[in-house]
């Protein structure tokens, strides 16, 4: 599906940058999660914040927008919004897309969740287009600048096995190199499909913590608010080029580049949740990064207590002839616990 967006005029660009500025006095940060039904949106919020949003293994579940206020420090709240999943039925989708259209305008960051094991893109692309129907160029640019695509349920990509690294009494899940490479390629594929076509419209921003100043096309600094903007599509080649030319600003380019990343994650394995939260906070701005530092400081989002890992392994070998269970992974793990580790 070829999409060619005309470039923004200087006035339009100024308007987009103004909307993306987050006033330091507006201490309510809003993050919304959207995507097809069943991709694991509610589960992801539960994994991030220990909430108990309803989830369902079979049928569409979230029917109304749920708001989840996360107050880390008094007076500054991070609002997460769980939206109903699209793809339920034509009639339901019409209402949901209308809700998306209204609600996304007031969100600061929008997570668009896609099942990691999916490869058909038409439904999501068409839904994105439907949301933007009737949008002006500036509104499209604002929406695309706020969007981050995520690949959910990354744990379903196997074999080869995922690696559970046991560190003391906690476990961190990592994909085996082959799975990691598949995830990287998938992320690139979705980046090319969903982000690149709108690349010329996207305005990415990050905070200026290093007297950043360069004279290159696409970059602009807002000295009053300490913000750096980049307009356009920052791909891996551009990142590499700028990092080589200005090594002192490596971290700035990295943060800008992160805004265009498609992030694979898993709620079940708690994989990459820390990285996802970091990208969200960076996208929300410096103020949010300071206010909600606690969420990412300890790496706890990616950790699972060792005793809970046995519930995540599901192999049971049964012989119908003898009606015997020959092997059950969780039991095996239990017997090894005392002897192995
Ligand atoms: N393997 C695996 N399953 C997951 C993961 N996250 C969610 N699930 C399962 O996927 C199913 C659907 O999850 P939900 O969180 O209800 O999905 P949703 O996107 O909120 O669905 P709607 O509310 O209908 O839009 C549930 O059975 C979850 O247990 C994950 O990271 N890995
Ligand atoms: Mg849900």
mmCIF file of C-alpha atoms and ligand atoms in Angstrom:
data_model
loop_
_atom_site.group_PDB
_atom_site.id
_atom_site.type_symbol
_atom_site.label_atom_id
_atom_site.label_comp_id
_atom_site.label_asym_id
_atom_site.label_seq_id
_atom_site.Cartn_x
_atom_site.Cartn_y
_atom_site.Cartn_z
ATOM 1 C CA UNK A 1 0.000 0.000 0.000
ATOM 2 C CA UNK A 2 1.822 3.096 -1.271
ATOM 3 C CA UNK A 3 1.288 6.248 0.754
ATOM 4 C CA UNK A 4 2.894 9.487 -0.396
ATOM 5 C CA UNK A 5 2.300 12.330 1.995
ATOM 6 C CA UNK A 6 3.094 15.896 0.905
ATOM 7 C CA UNK A 7 5.652 17.638 3.087
ATOM 8 C CA UNK A 8 4.606 20.057 5.835
ATOM 9 C CA UNK A 9 4.889 23.768 5.190
ATOM 10 C CA UNK A 10 6.949 25.775 7.751
ATOM 11 C CA UNK A 11 3.716 27.005 9.364
ATOM 12 C CA UNK A 12 2.310 23.520 9.626
ATOM 13 C CA UNK A 13 5.590 22.289 11.106
ATOM 14 C CA UNK A 14 5.522 25.048 13.727
ATOM 15 C CA UNK A 15 1.982 24.052 14.700
ATOM 16 C CA UNK A 16 2.966 20.384 15.059
ATOM 17 C CA UNK A 17 5.977 21.294 17.213
ATOM 18 C CA UNK A 18 3.781 23.491 19.411
ATOM 19 C CA UNK A 19 1.293 20.687 20.017
ATOM 20 C CA UNK A 20 4.077 18.236 20.836
ATOM 21 C CA UNK A 21 5.490 20.565 23.480
ATOM 22 C CA UNK A 22 4.387 19.438 26.891
ATOM 23 C CA UNK A 23 3.921 22.287 29.249
ATOM 24 C CA UNK A 24 5.775 21.622 32.493
ATOM 25 C CA UNK A 25 2.688 22.842 34.339
ATOM 26 C CA UNK A 26 0.487 20.221 32.750
ATOM 27 C CA UNK A 27 1.461 17.329 34.949
ATOM 28 C CA UNK A 28 -0.967 14.831 33.546
ATOM 29 C CA UNK A 29 0.723 12.548 31.096
ATOM 30 C CA UNK A 30 -1.524 10.408 28.920
ATOM 31 C CA UNK A 31 -0.577 7.144 27.247
ATOM 32 C CA UNK A 32 -3.145 5.131 25.273
ATOM 33 C CA UNK A 33 -2.914 1.608 23.981
ATOM 34 C CA UNK A 34 -4.806 0.527 20.870
ATOM 35 C CA UNK A 35 -4.762 -2.360 18.400
ATOM 36 C CA UNK A 36 -6.670 -5.459 17.389
ATOM 37 C CA UNK A 37 -8.693 -7.395 19.921
ATOM 38 C CA UNK A 38 -6.717 -10.114 21.683
ATOM 39 C CA UNK A 39 -3.222 -8.797 20.981
ATOM 40 C CA UNK A 40 -2.709 -8.415 24.736
ATOM 41 C CA UNK A 41 -3.288 -4.718 25.456
ATOM 42 C CA UNK A 42 -4.942 -5.150 28.851
ATOM 43 C CA UNK A 43 -2.450 -7.856 29.798
ATOM 44 C CA UNK A 44 0.409 -5.497 28.997
ATOM 45 C CA UNK A 45 -0.957 -2.807 31.311
ATOM 46 C CA UNK A 46 -1.423 -5.460 34.015
ATOM 47 C CA UNK A 47 2.199 -6.540 33.557
ATOM 48 C CA UNK A 48 3.494 -2.967 33.669
ATOM 49 C CA UNK A 49 1.538 -1.799 36.699
ATOM 50 C CA UNK A 50 0.201 -4.858 38.517
ATOM 51 C CA UNK A 51 -3.381 -3.834 37.694
ATOM 52 C CA UNK A 52 -6.189 -6.371 37.362
ATOM 53 C CA UNK A 53 -7.815 -5.357 34.089
ATOM 54 C CA UNK A 54 -10.044 -8.061 32.661
ATOM 55 C CA UNK A 55 -8.454 -10.178 29.928
ATOM 56 C CA UNK A 56 -9.874 -13.027 27.876
ATOM 57 C CA UNK A 57 -8.245 -15.919 26.006
ATOM 58 C CA UNK A 58 -11.210 -16.397 23.648
ATOM 59 C CA UNK A 59 -13.358 -13.389 22.855
ATOM 60 C CA UNK A 60 -13.173 -9.587 22.701
ATOM 61 C CA UNK A 61 -12.935 -8.318 26.228
ATOM 62 C CA UNK A 62 -12.392 -4.587 26.795
ATOM 63 C CA UNK A 63 -15.518 -2.776 25.608
ATOM 64 C CA UNK A 64 -15.099 0.658 27.165
ATOM 65 C CA UNK A 65 -12.049 2.865 27.590
ATOM 66 C CA UNK A 66 -10.457 2.053 30.961
ATOM 67 C CA UNK A 67 -8.312 4.696 32.576
ATOM 68 C CA UNK A 68 -5.543 3.683 34.920
ATOM 69 C CA UNK A 69 -4.025 6.533 36.898
ATOM 70 C CA UNK A 70 -0.498 5.834 38.067
ATOM 71 C CA UNK A 71 0.590 8.258 40.749
ATOM 72 C CA UNK A 72 4.248 7.794 41.503
ATOM 73 C CA UNK A 73 4.746 11.159 43.134
ATOM 74 C CA UNK A 74 2.089 13.348 44.625
ATOM 75 C CA UNK A 75 0.767 15.802 42.106
ATOM 76 C CA UNK A 76 2.006 14.169 38.952
ATOM 77 C CA UNK A 77 0.042 11.388 37.393
ATOM 78 C CA UNK A 78 0.681 9.115 34.483
ATOM 79 C CA UNK A 79 -2.631 8.096 32.950
ATOM 80 C CA UNK A 80 -2.726 4.893 30.978
ATOM 81 C CA UNK A 81 -5.811 4.265 28.827
ATOM 82 C CA UNK A 82 -6.776 0.779 27.702
ATOM 83 C CA UNK A 83 -8.928 1.021 24.594
ATOM 84 C CA UNK A 84 -11.301 -1.603 23.155
ATOM 85 C CA UNK A 85 -9.667 -3.791 20.524
ATOM 86 C CA UNK A 86 -10.645 -3.420 16.884
ATOM 87 C CA UNK A 87 -11.552 -6.360 14.634
ATOM 88 C CA UNK A 88 -14.543 -7.492 16.709
ATOM 89 C CA UNK A 89 -17.240 -6.763 14.086
ATOM 90 C CA UNK A 90 -17.909 -4.081 11.465
ATOM 91 C CA UNK A 91 -20.531 -2.398 13.657
ATOM 92 C CA UNK A 92 -18.435 -2.457 16.836
ATOM 93 C CA UNK A 93 -15.348 -1.267 14.950
ATOM 94 C CA UNK A 94 -17.136 1.762 13.610
ATOM 95 C CA UNK A 95 -17.829 2.906 17.177
ATOM 96 C CA UNK A 96 -14.372 1.953 18.424
ATOM 97 C CA UNK A 97 -12.579 3.795 15.620
ATOM 98 C CA UNK A 98 -14.653 6.862 16.379
ATOM 99 C CA UNK A 99 -13.563 6.526 20.028
ATOM 100 C CA UNK A 100 -9.940 6.191 18.882
ATOM 101 C CA UNK A 101 -10.289 9.301 16.730
ATOM 102 C CA UNK A 102 -11.592 11.392 19.628
ATOM 103 C CA UNK A 103 -9.459 9.964 22.381
ATOM 104 C CA UNK A 104 -6.092 9.872 20.624
ATOM 105 C CA UNK A 105 -6.068 13.628 20.138
ATOM 106 C CA UNK A 106 -5.722 14.154 23.895
ATOM 107 C CA UNK A 107 -3.084 11.424 24.356
ATOM 108 C CA UNK A 108 0.598 12.295 24.544
ATOM 109 C CA UNK A 109 1.830 8.858 23.504
ATOM 110 C CA UNK A 110 -0.102 6.171 21.639
ATOM 111 C CA UNK A 111 0.982 2.540 21.667
ATOM 112 C CA UNK A 112 -0.303 0.583 18.685
ATOM 113 C CA UNK A 113 -0.095 -3.109 19.569
ATOM 114 C CA UNK A 114 0.361 -5.803 16.940
ATOM 115 C CA UNK A 115 0.656 -9.527 17.620
ATOM 116 C CA UNK A 116 4.311 -10.503 17.114
ATOM 117 C CA UNK A 117 3.377 -13.658 15.236
ATOM 118 C CA UNK A 118 1.219 -11.773 12.769
ATOM 119 C CA UNK A 119 2.354 -10.824 9.284
ATOM 120 C CA UNK A 120 -0.771 -9.491 7.648
ATOM 121 C CA UNK A 121 -0.690 -5.731 7.784
ATOM 122 C CA UNK A 122 -3.706 -4.611 5.762
ATOM 123 C CA UNK A 123 -6.239 -4.479 8.607
ATOM 124 C CA UNK A 124 -4.045 -2.340 10.873
ATOM 125 C CA UNK A 125 -2.970 -0.099 7.992
ATOM 126 C CA UNK A 126 -6.568 0.424 6.889
ATOM 127 C CA UNK A 127 -7.645 1.138 10.459
ATOM 128 C CA UNK A 128 -4.881 3.722 10.791
ATOM 129 C CA UNK A 129 -6.031 5.311 7.534
ATOM 130 C CA UNK A 130 -9.650 5.313 8.725
ATOM 131 C CA UNK A 131 -8.667 7.087 11.935
ATOM 132 C CA UNK A 132 -6.916 9.735 9.857
ATOM 133 C CA UNK A 133 -9.812 10.210 7.441
ATOM 134 C CA UNK A 134 -10.671 13.895 7.404
ATOM 135 C CA UNK A 135 -7.504 14.795 9.321
ATOM 136 C CA UNK A 136 -5.505 17.793 8.173
ATOM 137 C CA UNK A 137 -1.804 17.315 7.361
ATOM 138 C CA UNK A 138 -0.915 18.751 10.788
ATOM 139 C CA UNK A 139 -3.273 16.364 12.596
ATOM 140 C CA UNK A 140 -1.784 13.416 10.700
ATOM 141 C CA UNK A 141 1.716 14.595 11.568
ATOM 142 C CA UNK A 142 0.784 14.943 15.248
ATOM 143 C CA UNK A 143 -0.793 11.479 15.399
ATOM 144 C CA UNK A 144 2.155 9.787 13.675
ATOM 145 C CA UNK A 145 4.608 11.630 15.914
ATOM 146 C CA UNK A 146 2.855 10.323 19.020
ATOM 147 C CA UNK A 147 2.614 6.731 17.806
ATOM 148 C CA UNK A 148 4.870 3.875 18.863
ATOM 149 C CA UNK A 149 4.244 0.423 17.427
ATOM 150 C CA UNK A 150 4.811 -2.571 19.661
ATOM 151 C CA UNK A 151 4.935 -6.291 18.886
ATOM 152 C CA UNK A 152 3.148 -8.114 21.685
ATOM 153 C CA UNK A 153 3.374 -11.749 22.845
ATOM 154 C CA UNK A 154 6.962 -12.054 21.564
ATOM 155 C CA UNK A 155 7.200 -15.228 23.669
ATOM 156 C CA UNK A 156 5.051 -17.078 21.118
ATOM 157 C CA UNK A 157 7.985 -16.992 18.702
ATOM 158 C CA UNK A 158 9.762 -20.271 19.348
ATOM 159 C CA UNK A 159 11.607 -22.604 18.820
ATOM 160 C CA UNK A 160 14.437 -22.144 19.549
ATOM 161 C CA UNK A 161 13.883 -21.926 23.304
ATOM 162 C CA UNK A 162 13.803 -18.680 25.166
ATOM 163 C CA UNK A 163 16.595 -18.286 27.669
ATOM 164 C CA UNK A 164 15.606 -17.843 31.306
ATOM 165 C CA UNK A 165 18.622 -16.318 33.014
ATOM 166 C CA UNK A 166 18.481 -17.047 36.742
ATOM 167 C CA UNK A 167 20.076 -14.288 38.768
ATOM 168 C CA UNK A 168 19.733 -15.095 42.464
ATOM 169 C CA UNK A 169 16.049 -15.626 43.029
ATOM 170 C CA UNK A 170 14.815 -13.827 39.961
ATOM 171 C CA UNK A 171 14.631 -14.763 36.295
ATOM 172 C CA UNK A 172 15.039 -12.612 33.196
ATOM 173 C CA UNK A 173 13.817 -13.936 29.874
ATOM 174 C CA UNK A 174 15.850 -13.413 26.726
ATOM 175 C CA UNK A 175 15.214 -14.649 23.211
ATOM 176 C CA UNK A 176 17.764 -17.114 21.824
ATOM 177 C CA UNK A 177 19.950 -15.475 19.115
ATOM 178 C CA UNK A 178 17.833 -16.866 16.267
ATOM 179 C CA UNK A 179 14.578 -15.616 17.833
ATOM 180 C CA UNK A 180 16.244 -12.304 18.584
ATOM 181 C CA UNK A 181 17.194 -11.953 14.934
ATOM 182 C CA UNK A 182 13.600 -12.789 13.866
ATOM 183 C CA UNK A 183 12.290 -10.154 16.267
ATOM 184 C CA UNK A 184 14.730 -7.569 14.897
ATOM 185 C CA UNK A 185 13.718 -8.325 11.335
ATOM 186 C CA UNK A 186 10.038 -8.178 12.259
ATOM 187 C CA UNK A 187 10.537 -4.810 13.952
ATOM 188 C CA UNK A 188 12.231 -3.488 10.806
ATOM 189 C CA UNK A 189 9.460 -4.873 8.623
ATOM 190 C CA UNK A 190 6.774 -3.120 10.655
ATOM 191 C CA UNK A 191 8.845 0.052 10.803
ATOM 192 C CA UNK A 192 9.041 0.083 7.001
ATOM 193 C CA UNK A 193 5.337 -0.735 6.630
ATOM 194 C CA UNK A 194 3.775 1.571 9.199
ATOM 195 C CA UNK A 195 6.236 4.348 9.952
ATOM 196 C CA UNK A 196 8.340 4.950 6.851
ATOM 197 C CA UNK A 197 5.393 5.899 4.578
ATOM 198 C CA UNK A 198 4.548 8.723 7.000
ATOM 199 C CA UNK A 199 8.214 9.432 7.759
ATOM 200 C CA UNK A 200 8.300 12.880 6.146
ATOM 201 C CA UNK A 201 5.479 14.002 8.492
ATOM 202 C CA UNK A 202 6.904 12.746 11.753
ATOM 203 C CA UNK A 203 8.362 15.194 14.240
ATOM 204 C CA UNK A 204 10.375 13.475 16.908
ATOM 205 C CA UNK A 205 11.429 15.249 20.088
ATOM 206 C CA UNK A 206 13.748 14.721 22.994
ATOM 207 C CA UNK A 207 15.180 16.747 25.848
ATOM 208 C CA UNK A 208 18.378 18.704 25.548
ATOM 209 C CA UNK A 209 20.695 17.678 28.382
ATOM 210 C CA UNK A 210 24.002 18.402 26.662
ATOM 211 C CA UNK A 211 23.973 21.859 25.011
ATOM 212 C CA UNK A 212 23.057 20.181 21.785
ATOM 213 C CA UNK A 213 23.575 22.395 18.776
ATOM 214 C CA UNK A 214 24.089 21.342 15.189
ATOM 215 C CA UNK A 215 23.297 22.885 11.866
ATOM 216 C CA UNK A 216 21.764 20.053 9.914
ATOM 217 C CA UNK A 217 18.538 19.781 7.953
ATOM 218 C CA UNK A 218 15.597 18.609 10.055
ATOM 219 C CA UNK A 219 16.997 19.575 13.502
ATOM 220 C CA UNK A 220 15.667 22.422 15.611
ATOM 221 C CA UNK A 221 16.299 23.382 19.233
ATOM 222 C CA UNK A 222 13.799 25.082 21.510
ATOM 223 C CA UNK A 223 16.039 26.746 24.055
ATOM 224 C CA UNK A 224 13.243 27.905 26.358
ATOM 225 C CA UNK A 225 11.874 24.415 26.881
ATOM 226 C CA UNK A 226 15.164 22.581 26.412
ATOM 227 C CA UNK A 227 13.797 20.496 23.564
ATOM 228 C CA UNK A 228 15.354 19.131 20.397
ATOM 229 C CA UNK A 229 13.134 18.365 17.426
ATOM 230 C CA UNK A 230 13.924 16.252 14.433
ATOM 231 C CA UNK A 231 11.587 16.334 11.480
ATOM 232 C CA UNK A 232 11.596 13.367 9.127
ATOM 233 C CA UNK A 233 12.344 9.689 9.304
ATOM 234 C CA UNK A 234 15.405 8.773 11.360
ATOM 235 C CA UNK A 235 16.428 5.309 10.202
ATOM 236 C CA UNK A 236 19.446 3.227 11.223
ATOM 237 C CA UNK A 237 21.660 4.758 8.500
ATOM 238 C CA UNK A 238 20.874 8.304 9.572
ATOM 239 C CA UNK A 239 21.455 7.413 13.210
ATOM 240 C CA UNK A 240 24.827 5.969 12.293
ATOM 241 C CA UNK A 241 25.741 8.995 10.161
ATOM 242 C CA UNK A 242 24.908 11.538 12.884
ATOM 243 C CA UNK A 243 26.532 9.517 15.656
ATOM 244 C CA UNK A 244 29.771 9.302 13.661
ATOM 245 C CA UNK A 245 29.757 12.984 12.811
ATOM 246 C CA UNK A 246 28.786 14.204 16.299
ATOM 247 C CA UNK A 247 29.894 11.522 18.799
ATOM 248 C CA UNK A 248 29.359 13.954 21.700
ATOM 249 C CA UNK A 249 25.588 13.846 21.047
ATOM 250 C CA UNK A 250 25.343 10.065 20.688
ATOM 251 C CA UNK A 251 22.639 9.736 23.357
ATOM 252 C CA UNK A 252 20.457 12.453 21.837
ATOM 253 C CA UNK A 253 20.422 10.724 18.447
ATOM 254 C CA UNK A 254 19.727 7.418 20.171
ATOM 255 C CA UNK A 255 16.701 8.865 21.975
ATOM 256 C CA UNK A 256 15.403 10.431 18.767
ATOM 257 C CA UNK A 257 15.920 7.143 16.944
ATOM 258 C CA UNK A 258 14.047 5.235 19.669
ATOM 259 C CA UNK A 259 10.933 7.234 18.789
ATOM 260 C CA UNK A 260 10.780 5.393 15.463
ATOM 261 C CA UNK A 261 11.471 1.931 16.862
ATOM 262 C CA UNK A 262 8.981 -0.902 16.814
ATOM 263 C CA UNK A 263 9.322 -2.553 20.216
ATOM 264 C CA UNK A 264 8.874 -6.311 20.696
ATOM 265 C CA UNK A 265 7.693 -7.300 24.173
ATOM 266 C CA UNK A 266 5.984 -10.024 26.164
ATOM 267 C CA UNK A 267 3.755 -9.607 29.202
ATOM 268 C CA UNK A 268 4.031 -13.288 30.084
ATOM 269 C CA UNK A 269 7.848 -13.376 30.017
ATOM 270 C CA UNK A 270 8.093 -9.730 31.084
ATOM 271 C CA UNK A 271 10.418 -9.261 28.136
ATOM 272 C CA UNK A 272 11.518 -5.740 27.119
ATOM 273 C CA UNK A 273 8.992 -4.012 29.399
ATOM 274 C CA UNK A 274 11.723 -1.814 30.816
ATOM 275 C CA UNK A 275 12.791 -0.703 27.344
ATOM 276 C CA UNK A 276 9.167 -0.048 26.406
ATOM 277 C CA UNK A 277 8.645 2.092 29.493
ATOM 278 C CA UNK A 278 11.869 3.987 28.767
ATOM 279 C CA UNK A 279 10.718 4.754 25.225
ATOM 280 C CA UNK A 280 7.337 5.917 26.557
ATOM 281 C CA UNK A 281 8.937 8.208 29.143
ATOM 282 C CA UNK A 282 11.422 9.633 26.635
ATOM 283 C CA UNK A 283 8.569 10.329 24.306
ATOM 284 C CA UNK A 284 6.617 12.032 27.104
ATOM 285 C CA UNK A 285 9.578 14.333 27.716
ATOM 286 C CA UNK A 286 12.229 15.147 30.256
ATOM 287 C CA UNK A 287 9.748 16.082 32.963
ATOM 288 C CA UNK A 288 8.085 12.647 32.765
ATOM 289 C CA UNK A 289 11.458 10.915 32.731
ATOM 290 C CA UNK A 290 12.289 12.629 36.014
ATOM 291 C CA UNK A 291 8.842 12.215 37.600
ATOM 292 C CA UNK A 292 8.478 8.554 36.756
ATOM 293 C CA UNK A 293 12.134 7.522 36.970
ATOM 294 C CA UNK A 294 11.171 5.014 39.660
ATOM 295 C CA UNK A 295 9.297 2.921 37.109
ATOM 296 C CA UNK A 296 12.464 2.080 35.213
ATOM 297 C CA UNK A 297 15.182 2.614 37.783
ATOM 298 C CA UNK A 298 15.458 -0.903 39.159
ATOM 299 C CA UNK A 299 14.911 -2.988 36.032
ATOM 300 C CA UNK A 300 12.117 -4.695 38.017
ATOM 301 C CA UNK A 301 9.719 -4.605 35.077
ATOM 302 C CA UNK A 302 11.735 -7.341 33.366
ATOM 303 C CA UNK A 303 12.073 -9.623 36.374
ATOM 304 C CA UNK A 304 10.044 -12.667 37.418
ATOM 305 C CA UNK A 305 10.462 -14.436 40.756
ATOM 306 C CA UNK A 306 12.015 -17.830 40.086
ATOM 307 C CA UNK A 307 9.194 -19.776 41.742
ATOM 308 C CA UNK A 308 6.727 -18.309 39.210
ATOM 309 C CA UNK A 309 8.632 -19.463 36.139
ATOM 310 C CA UNK A 310 7.392 -23.045 36.311
ATOM 311 C CA UNK A 311 3.872 -21.835 35.473
ATOM 312 C CA UNK A 312 5.231 -20.473 32.214
ATOM 313 C CA UNK A 313 6.435 -23.793 30.849
ATOM 314 C CA UNK A 314 3.772 -26.027 29.465
ATOM 315 C CA UNK A 315 5.120 -29.310 28.151
ATOM 316 C CA UNK A 316 3.380 -32.486 29.241
ATOM 317 C CA UNK A 317 4.114 -35.828 27.536
ATOM 318 C CA UNK A 318 1.304 -38.331 27.895
ATOM 319 C CA UNK A 319 1.085 -41.935 26.644
ATOM 320 C CA UNK A 320 -2.578 -42.862 25.917
ATOM 321 C CA UNK A 321 -1.836 -46.610 25.789
ATOM 322 C CA UNK A 322 -0.652 -46.742 29.377
ATOM 323 C CA UNK A 323 -2.602 -43.603 30.416
ATOM 324 C CA UNK A 324 0.560 -42.309 32.017
ATOM 325 C CA UNK A 325 2.150 -38.893 32.128
ATOM 326 C CA UNK A 326 5.711 -39.580 31.096
ATOM 327 C CA UNK A 327 7.023 -36.076 31.595
ATOM 328 C CA UNK A 328 5.685 -32.778 32.904
ATOM 329 C CA UNK A 329 7.971 -29.832 32.639
ATOM 330 C CA UNK A 330 6.821 -27.933 35.717
ATOM 331 C CA UNK A 331 7.177 -31.034 37.913
ATOM 332 C CA UNK A 332 10.572 -31.722 36.461
ATOM 333 C CA UNK A 333 11.584 -28.175 37.231
ATOM 334 C CA UNK A 334 10.360 -28.628 40.798
ATOM 335 C CA UNK A 335 12.459 -31.733 41.322
ATOM 336 C CA UNK A 336 15.534 -30.008 39.881
ATOM 337 C CA UNK A 337 15.124 -26.887 41.970
ATOM 338 C CA UNK A 338 16.760 -28.264 45.053
ATOM 339 C CA UNK A 339 19.450 -30.266 43.299
ATOM 340 C CA UNK A 340 20.470 -27.955 40.479
ATOM 341 C CA UNK A 341 20.350 -24.445 41.722
HETATM 342 N N1 LIG B 1 1.662 -15.940 25.229
HETATM 343 C C1 LIG B 1 1.208 -14.740 25.601
HETATM 344 N N2 LIG B 1 -0.102 -14.548 25.798
HETATM 345 C C2 LIG B 1 -0.505 -13.321 26.162
HETATM 346 C C3 LIG B 1 0.377 -12.235 26.339
HETATM 347 N N3 LIG B 1 -0.335 -11.146 26.673
HETATM 348 C C4 LIG B 1 -1.627 -11.532 26.695
HETATM 349 N N4 LIG B 1 -1.737 -12.827 26.394
HETATM 350 C C5 LIG B 1 -2.985 -13.596 26.340
HETATM 351 O O1 LIG B 1 -3.755 -13.138 25.230
HETATM 352 C C6 LIG B 1 -5.132 -13.163 25.545
HETATM 353 C C7 LIG B 1 -5.772 -11.818 25.224
HETATM 354 O O2 LIG B 1 -5.201 -10.832 26.070
HETATM 355 P P1 LIG B 1 -5.945 -9.471 26.425
HETATM 356 O O3 LIG B 1 -5.020 -8.705 27.295
HETATM 357 O O4 LIG B 1 -7.317 -9.740 26.904
HETATM 358 O O5 LIG B 1 -6.029 -8.802 24.973
HETATM 359 P P2 LIG B 1 -6.636 -7.364 24.585
HETATM 360 O O6 LIG B 1 -5.787 -6.843 23.478
HETATM 361 O O7 LIG B 1 -6.776 -6.507 25.776
HETATM 362 O O8 LIG B 1 -8.060 -7.779 24.004
HETATM 363 P P3 LIG B 1 -9.381 -6.830 23.882
HETATM 364 O O9 LIG B 1 -9.689 -6.302 25.238
HETATM 365 O O10 LIG B 1 -10.435 -7.729 23.365
HETATM 366 O O11 LIG B 1 -9.037 -5.753 22.912
HETATM 367 C C8 LIG B 1 -5.232 -13.554 27.022
HETATM 368 O O12 LIG B 1 -5.547 -14.941 27.089
HETATM 369 C C9 LIG B 1 -3.846 -13.323 27.562
HETATM 370 O O13 LIG B 1 -3.492 -14.195 28.618
HETATM 371 C C10 LIG B 1 1.777 -12.483 26.149
HETATM 372 O O14 LIG B 1 2.642 -11.609 26.300
HETATM 373 N N5 LIG B 1 2.126 -13.749 25.775
HETATM 374 MG MG1 LIG B 2 -8.447 -5.656 26.672
#
